[in-house]
Amino acid sequence: DISFVIFALAWRYRISPDEHVLALAHETLDYIQQKMKAPYGGFWHALPPQGARVQNPHMHLVEACHAAFEATGERRFLDQADEVVGLMRTKFFDGVTVGEFFNEDWTRQKGEAGRTLEPGHQFEWAWILSTHQRLKGGDLSREIAALTNFAECFGVDPATQVAFDGISPEGEIISASS
């Protein structure tokens, strides 16, 4: 949720640059970096820490930091996005897919929680990585291609062309809703 505060402040600043709005964006990122930093990289998704480690809030933090960097030109936001993209590439991403639920050390959880993949998140990470590549440089095409290929092959309902809510790493439908 806190990432969306940065996202909103970035768009507010982009529309009408206001130093107070920029200060709030920095204060919000300060809070995340100082209070929510977790062992093994990344951040806690809730305070006090509870449940599994999850990639989704990290994805939204990258998205928010991209918006803040584009609005302000301040490198701090791009650096934070880059740190999380690094975590995505080394912990969330297995070479084909991005997992959802992890243990504290970023190993995928056992059971259905660790095996359920959200095709929409595969597409969203591909989009975020393409934005990151545009803003920072480097080559993320392997990750982008893997994520979109997997999601397009297994994660889209052929009848509706809408992404399923959940599939397995083997492409079996776990949740046919969208």
PDB file of C-alpha atoms in Angstrom:
ATOM      1  CA  ASP A   1       0.000   0.000   0.000  1.00  0.00           C
ATOM      2  CA  ILE A   2       2.815   2.381   0.819  1.00  0.00           C
ATOM      3  CA  SER A   3       4.226   2.017  -2.694  1.00  0.00           C
ATOM      4  CA  PHE A   4       0.998   3.448  -4.058  1.00  0.00           C
ATOM      5  CA  VAL A   5       1.580   6.566  -1.949  1.00  0.00           C
ATOM      6  CA  ILE A   6       4.873   7.112  -3.797  1.00  0.00           C
ATOM      7  CA  PHE A   7       3.130   6.364  -7.086  1.00  0.00           C
ATOM      8  CA  ALA A   8       0.392   8.939  -6.375  1.00  0.00           C
ATOM      9  CA  LEU A   9       2.874  11.556  -5.194  1.00  0.00           C
ATOM     10  CA  ALA A  10       4.973  11.027  -8.324  1.00  0.00           C
ATOM     11  CA  TRP A  11       1.998  11.659 -10.567  1.00  0.00           C
ATOM     12  CA  ARG A  12       0.945  14.660  -8.482  1.00  0.00           C
ATOM     13  CA  TYR A  13       4.457  16.067  -8.779  1.00  0.00           C
ATOM     14  CA  ARG A  14       4.525  15.380 -12.506  1.00  0.00           C
ATOM     15  CA  ILE A  15       1.312  17.355 -13.002  1.00  0.00           C
ATOM     16  CA  SER A  16       2.366  20.246 -10.793  1.00  0.00           C
ATOM     17  CA  PRO A  17       5.886  20.261  -9.334  1.00  0.00           C
ATOM     18  CA  ASP A  18       5.607  21.117  -5.669  1.00  0.00           C
ATOM     19  CA  GLU A  19       8.564  20.735  -3.305  1.00  0.00           C
ATOM     20  CA  HIS A  20       6.271  19.634  -0.466  1.00  0.00           C
ATOM     21  CA  VAL A  21       4.960  16.755  -2.607  1.00  0.00           C
ATOM     22  CA  LEU A  22       8.519  15.757  -3.501  1.00  0.00           C
ATOM     23  CA  ALA A  23       9.498  15.856   0.172  1.00  0.00           C
ATOM     24  CA  LEU A  24       6.591  13.548   1.009  1.00  0.00           C
ATOM     25  CA  ALA A  25       7.725  11.087  -1.669  1.00  0.00           C
ATOM     26  CA  HIS A  26      11.218  11.071  -0.150  1.00  0.00           C
ATOM     27  CA  GLU A  27       9.834  10.674   3.380  1.00  0.00           C
ATOM     28  CA  THR A  28       7.722   7.749   2.234  1.00  0.00           C
ATOM     29  CA  LEU A  29      10.692   6.013   0.614  1.00  0.00           C
ATOM     30  CA  ASP A  30      12.762   6.780   3.741  1.00  0.00           C
ATOM     31  CA  TYR A  31      10.143   4.982   5.829  1.00  0.00           C
ATOM     32  CA  ILE A  32      10.170   1.931   3.567  1.00  0.00           C
ATOM     33  CA  GLN A  33      13.974   1.780   3.511  1.00  0.00           C
ATOM     34  CA  GLN A  34      14.431   2.382   7.240  1.00  0.00           C
ATOM     35  CA  LYS A  35      11.476   0.591   8.830  1.00  0.00           C
ATOM     36  CA  MET A  36      10.557  -2.181   6.391  1.00  0.00           C
ATOM     37  CA  LYS A  37      13.975  -3.514   5.308  1.00  0.00           C
ATOM     38  CA  ALA A  38      14.043  -7.283   5.742  1.00  0.00           C
ATOM     39  CA  PRO A  39      16.807  -9.855   6.028  1.00  0.00           C
ATOM     40  CA  TYR A  40      17.865 -11.599   2.795  1.00  0.00           C
ATOM     41  CA  GLY A  41      16.982  -8.494   0.783  1.00  0.00           C
ATOM     42  CA  GLY A  42      13.801  -6.680   0.003  1.00  0.00           C
ATOM     43  CA  PHE A  43      11.179  -5.434   2.392  1.00  0.00           C
ATOM     44  CA  TRP A  44       8.484  -6.733   4.698  1.00  0.00           C
ATOM     45  CA  HIS A  45       5.024  -6.393   3.198  1.00  0.00           C
ATOM     46  CA  ALA A  46       3.491  -5.622   6.588  1.00  0.00           C
ATOM     47  CA  LEU A  47       4.576  -4.409  10.013  1.00  0.00           C
ATOM     48  CA  PRO A  48       4.883  -6.252  12.221  1.00  0.00           C
ATOM     49  CA  PRO A  49       6.148  -8.904   9.774  1.00  0.00           C
ATOM     50  CA  GLN A  50       3.633 -11.676   9.220  1.00  0.00           C
ATOM     51  CA  GLY A  51       3.032 -14.586   6.926  1.00  0.00           C
ATOM     52  CA  ALA A  52       4.982 -15.471   3.816  1.00  0.00           C
ATOM     53  CA  ARG A  53       7.350 -13.125   2.022  1.00  0.00           C
ATOM     54  CA  VAL A  54       5.620 -11.896  -1.124  1.00  0.00           C
ATOM     55  CA  GLN A  55       6.889 -10.437  -4.367  1.00  0.00           C
ATOM     56  CA  ASN A  56       3.804  -8.385  -5.251  1.00  0.00           C
ATOM     57  CA  PRO A  57       4.549  -5.338  -3.028  1.00  0.00           C
ATOM     58  CA  HIS A  58       8.081  -5.293  -4.431  1.00  0.00           C
ATOM     59  CA  MET A  59       6.690  -5.208  -7.966  1.00  0.00           C
ATOM     60  CA  HIS A  60       4.574  -2.197  -7.057  1.00  0.00           C
ATOM     61  CA  LEU A  61       7.530  -0.488  -5.370  1.00  0.00           C
ATOM     62  CA  VAL A  62       9.495  -0.747  -8.629  1.00  0.00           C
ATOM     63  CA  GLU A  63       6.530   0.663 -10.541  1.00  0.00           C
ATOM     64  CA  ALA A  64       6.202   3.563  -8.069  1.00  0.00           C
ATOM     65  CA  CYS A  65       9.922   4.317  -8.112  1.00  0.00           C
ATOM     66  CA  HIS A  66       9.906   4.354 -11.909  1.00  0.00           C
ATOM     67  CA  ALA A  67       7.073   6.900 -11.843  1.00  0.00           C
ATOM     68  CA  ALA A  68       8.933   8.988  -9.240  1.00  0.00           C
ATOM     69  CA  PHE A  69      12.158   8.909 -11.240  1.00  0.00           C
ATOM     70  CA  GLU A  70      10.372   9.904 -14.444  1.00  0.00           C
ATOM     71  CA  ALA A  71       8.568  12.735 -12.639  1.00  0.00           C
ATOM     72  CA  THR A  72      11.556  14.100 -10.732  1.00  0.00           C
ATOM     73  CA  GLY A  73      14.724  12.872 -12.444  1.00  0.00           C
ATOM     74  CA  GLU A  74      16.059  12.006  -8.990  1.00  0.00           C
ATOM     75  CA  ARG A  75      18.361   9.007  -9.220  1.00  0.00           C
ATOM     76  CA  ARG A  76      17.452   7.746  -5.749  1.00  0.00           C
ATOM     77  CA  PHE A  77      14.160   6.406  -7.069  1.00  0.00           C
ATOM     78  CA  LEU A  78      15.779   4.606  -9.993  1.00  0.00           C
ATOM     79  CA  ASP A  79      18.420   3.144  -7.668  1.00  0.00           C
ATOM     80  CA  GLN A  80      15.705   1.712  -5.413  1.00  0.00           C
ATOM     81  CA  ALA A  81      13.894   0.267  -8.426  1.00  0.00           C
ATOM     82  CA  ASP A  82      17.160  -1.268  -9.612  1.00  0.00           C
ATOM     83  CA  GLU A  83      17.756  -2.907  -6.232  1.00  0.00           C
ATOM     84  CA  VAL A  84      14.349  -4.588  -6.349  1.00  0.00           C
ATOM     85  CA  VAL A  85      14.790  -5.611 -10.000  1.00  0.00           C
ATOM     86  CA  GLY A  86      18.009  -7.318  -8.875  1.00  0.00           C
ATOM     87  CA  LEU A  87      16.066  -9.166  -6.175  1.00  0.00           C
ATOM     88  CA  MET A  88      13.465 -10.159  -8.746  1.00  0.00           C
ATOM     89  CA  ARG A  89      16.112 -11.555 -11.075  1.00  0.00           C
ATOM     90  CA  THR A  90      17.936 -13.510  -8.339  1.00  0.00           C
ATOM     91  CA  LYS A  91      15.125 -14.599  -6.001  1.00  0.00           C
ATOM     92  CA  PHE A  92      11.611 -14.227  -7.447  1.00  0.00           C
ATOM     93  CA  PHE A  93      12.417 -15.394 -10.973  1.00  0.00           C
ATOM     94  CA  ASP A  94      13.335 -19.028 -11.649  1.00  0.00           C
ATOM     95  CA  GLY A  95      14.304 -18.484 -15.273  1.00  0.00           C
ATOM     96  CA  VAL A  96      10.749 -19.004 -16.517  1.00  0.00           C
ATOM     97  CA  THR A  97       8.295 -17.544 -13.995  1.00  0.00           C
ATOM     98  CA  VAL A  98       7.996 -15.185 -11.054  1.00  0.00           C
ATOM     99  CA  GLY A  99       6.759 -16.839  -7.874  1.00  0.00           C
ATOM    100  CA  GLU A 100       4.290 -15.316  -5.456  1.00  0.00           C
ATOM    101  CA  PHE A 101       4.950 -16.651  -1.944  1.00  0.00           C
ATOM    102  CA  PHE A 102       8.334 -17.270  -0.365  1.00  0.00           C
ATOM    103  CA  ASN A 103      10.015 -18.242   2.883  1.00  0.00           C
ATOM    104  CA  GLU A 104      12.015 -15.639   4.782  1.00  0.00           C
ATOM    105  CA  ASP A 105      15.164 -16.468   2.751  1.00  0.00           C
ATOM    106  CA  TRP A 106      13.300 -16.055  -0.591  1.00  0.00           C
ATOM    107  CA  THR A 107      13.046 -19.768  -1.333  1.00  0.00           C
ATOM    108  CA  ARG A 108       9.625 -20.582  -2.763  1.00  0.00           C
ATOM    109  CA  GLN A 109       7.174 -21.901  -0.234  1.00  0.00           C
ATOM    110  CA  LYS A 110       6.171 -25.545  -0.408  1.00  0.00           C
ATOM    111  CA  GLY A 111       2.668 -26.634  -1.286  1.00  0.00           C
ATOM    112  CA  GLU A 112       0.028 -24.844  -3.300  1.00  0.00           C
ATOM    113  CA  ALA A 113       1.057 -21.346  -2.132  1.00  0.00           C
ATOM    114  CA  GLY A 114       4.553 -21.827  -3.508  1.00  0.00           C
ATOM    115  CA  ARG A 115       3.315 -23.432  -6.716  1.00  0.00           C
ATOM    116  CA  THR A 116       0.544 -20.994  -7.606  1.00  0.00           C
ATOM    117  CA  LEU A 117       1.582 -18.437 -10.199  1.00  0.00           C
ATOM    118  CA  GLU A 118      -0.435 -15.423 -11.283  1.00  0.00           C
ATOM    119  CA  PRO A 119      -0.237 -14.929 -15.060  1.00  0.00           C
ATOM    120  CA  GLY A 120      -1.165 -11.272 -14.633  1.00  0.00           C
ATOM    121  CA  HIS A 121       1.962 -10.790 -12.524  1.00  0.00           C
ATOM    122  CA  GLN A 122       4.091 -12.438 -15.221  1.00  0.00           C
ATOM    123  CA  PHE A 123       2.750  -9.870 -17.698  1.00  0.00           C
ATOM    124  CA  GLU A 124       3.100  -7.022 -15.198  1.00  0.00           C
ATOM    125  CA  TRP A 125       6.720  -7.867 -14.392  1.00  0.00           C
ATOM    126  CA  ALA A 126       7.489  -8.052 -18.123  1.00  0.00           C
ATOM    127  CA  TRP A 127       6.075  -4.549 -18.565  1.00  0.00           C
ATOM    128  CA  ILE A 128       7.931  -3.244 -15.500  1.00  0.00           C
ATOM    129  CA  LEU A 129      11.192  -4.810 -16.696  1.00  0.00           C
ATOM    130  CA  SER A 130      10.766  -3.223 -20.119  1.00  0.00           C
ATOM    131  CA  THR A 131      10.275   0.143 -18.411  1.00  0.00           C
ATOM    132  CA  HIS A 132      13.339  -0.484 -16.263  1.00  0.00           C
ATOM    133  CA  GLN A 133      15.395  -1.399 -19.307  1.00  0.00           C
ATOM    134  CA  ARG A 134      14.311   1.845 -21.000  1.00  0.00           C
ATOM    135  CA  LEU A 135      15.132   3.973 -17.942  1.00  0.00           C
ATOM    136  CA  LYS A 136      18.334   2.302 -16.735  1.00  0.00           C
ATOM    137  CA  GLY A 137      19.703   0.478 -19.744  1.00  0.00           C
ATOM    138  CA  GLY A 138      20.975  -3.063 -19.722  1.00  0.00           C
ATOM    139  CA  ASP A 139      19.376  -6.074 -21.309  1.00  0.00           C
ATOM    140  CA  LEU A 140      16.369  -7.650 -19.608  1.00  0.00           C
ATOM    141  CA  SER A 141      15.006  -9.179 -22.802  1.00  0.00           C
ATOM    142  CA  ARG A 142      15.585 -12.778 -21.645  1.00  0.00           C
ATOM    143  CA  GLU A 143      13.448 -12.270 -18.539  1.00  0.00           C
ATOM    144  CA  ILE A 144      10.801 -10.297 -20.438  1.00  0.00           C
ATOM    145  CA  ALA A 145      10.519 -12.987 -23.110  1.00  0.00           C
ATOM    146  CA  ALA A 146      10.371 -15.847 -20.606  1.00  0.00           C
ATOM    147  CA  LEU A 147       7.638 -14.198 -18.550  1.00  0.00           C
ATOM    148  CA  THR A 148       5.454 -13.226 -21.499  1.00  0.00           C
ATOM    149  CA  ASN A 149       5.939 -16.558 -23.272  1.00  0.00           C
ATOM    150  CA  PHE A 150       4.924 -18.552 -20.202  1.00  0.00           C
ATOM    151  CA  ALA A 151       1.921 -16.348 -19.442  1.00  0.00           C
ATOM    152  CA  GLU A 152       0.736 -16.294 -23.052  1.00  0.00           C
ATOM    153  CA  CYS A 153       1.120 -20.083 -23.456  1.00  0.00           C
ATOM    154  CA  PHE A 154      -0.513 -21.166 -20.201  1.00  0.00           C
ATOM    155  CA  GLY A 155      -2.063 -18.211 -18.430  1.00  0.00           C
ATOM    156  CA  VAL A 156      -4.657 -16.869 -20.844  1.00  0.00           C
ATOM    157  CA  ASP A 157      -8.145 -18.313 -21.257  1.00  0.00           C
ATOM    158  CA  PRO A 158      -8.451 -19.115 -24.991  1.00  0.00           C
ATOM    159  CA  ALA A 159     -12.190 -18.374 -24.939  1.00  0.00           C
ATOM    160  CA  THR A 160     -12.032 -14.944 -23.289  1.00  0.00           C
ATOM    161  CA  GLN A 161      -8.382 -13.900 -23.829  1.00  0.00           C
ATOM    162  CA  VAL A 162      -8.284 -12.904 -20.156  1.00  0.00           C
ATOM    163  CA  ALA A 163      -5.524 -14.013 -17.766  1.00  0.00           C
ATOM    164  CA  PHE A 164      -6.382 -16.722 -15.248  1.00  0.00           C
ATOM    165  CA  ASP A 165      -5.949 -15.926 -11.557  1.00  0.00           C
ATOM    166  CA  GLY A 166      -3.727 -18.925 -10.890  1.00  0.00           C
ATOM    167  CA  ILE A 167      -1.784 -21.606 -12.709  1.00  0.00           C
ATOM    168  CA  SER A 168       0.904 -24.100 -11.762  1.00  0.00           C
ATOM    169  CA  PRO A 169       4.514 -23.984 -12.994  1.00  0.00           C
ATOM    170  CA  GLU A 170       3.509 -26.758 -15.419  1.00  0.00           C
ATOM    171  CA  GLY A 171       0.707 -24.610 -16.815  1.00  0.00           C
ATOM    172  CA  GLU A 172      -2.198 -26.379 -15.126  1.00  0.00           C
ATOM    173  CA  ILE A 173      -5.099 -24.113 -14.206  1.00  0.00           C
ATOM    174  CA  ILE A 174      -5.427 -23.693 -10.443  1.00  0.00           C
ATOM    175  CA  SER A 175      -7.928 -20.828 -10.491  1.00  0.00           C
ATOM    176  CA  ALA A 176      -9.899 -20.282 -13.706  1.00  0.00           C
ATOM    177  CA  SER A 177     -11.348 -16.975 -12.497  1.00  0.00           C
ATOM    178  CA  SER A 178      -9.861 -13.764 -13.767  1.00  0.00           C
TER     179      SER A 178
END
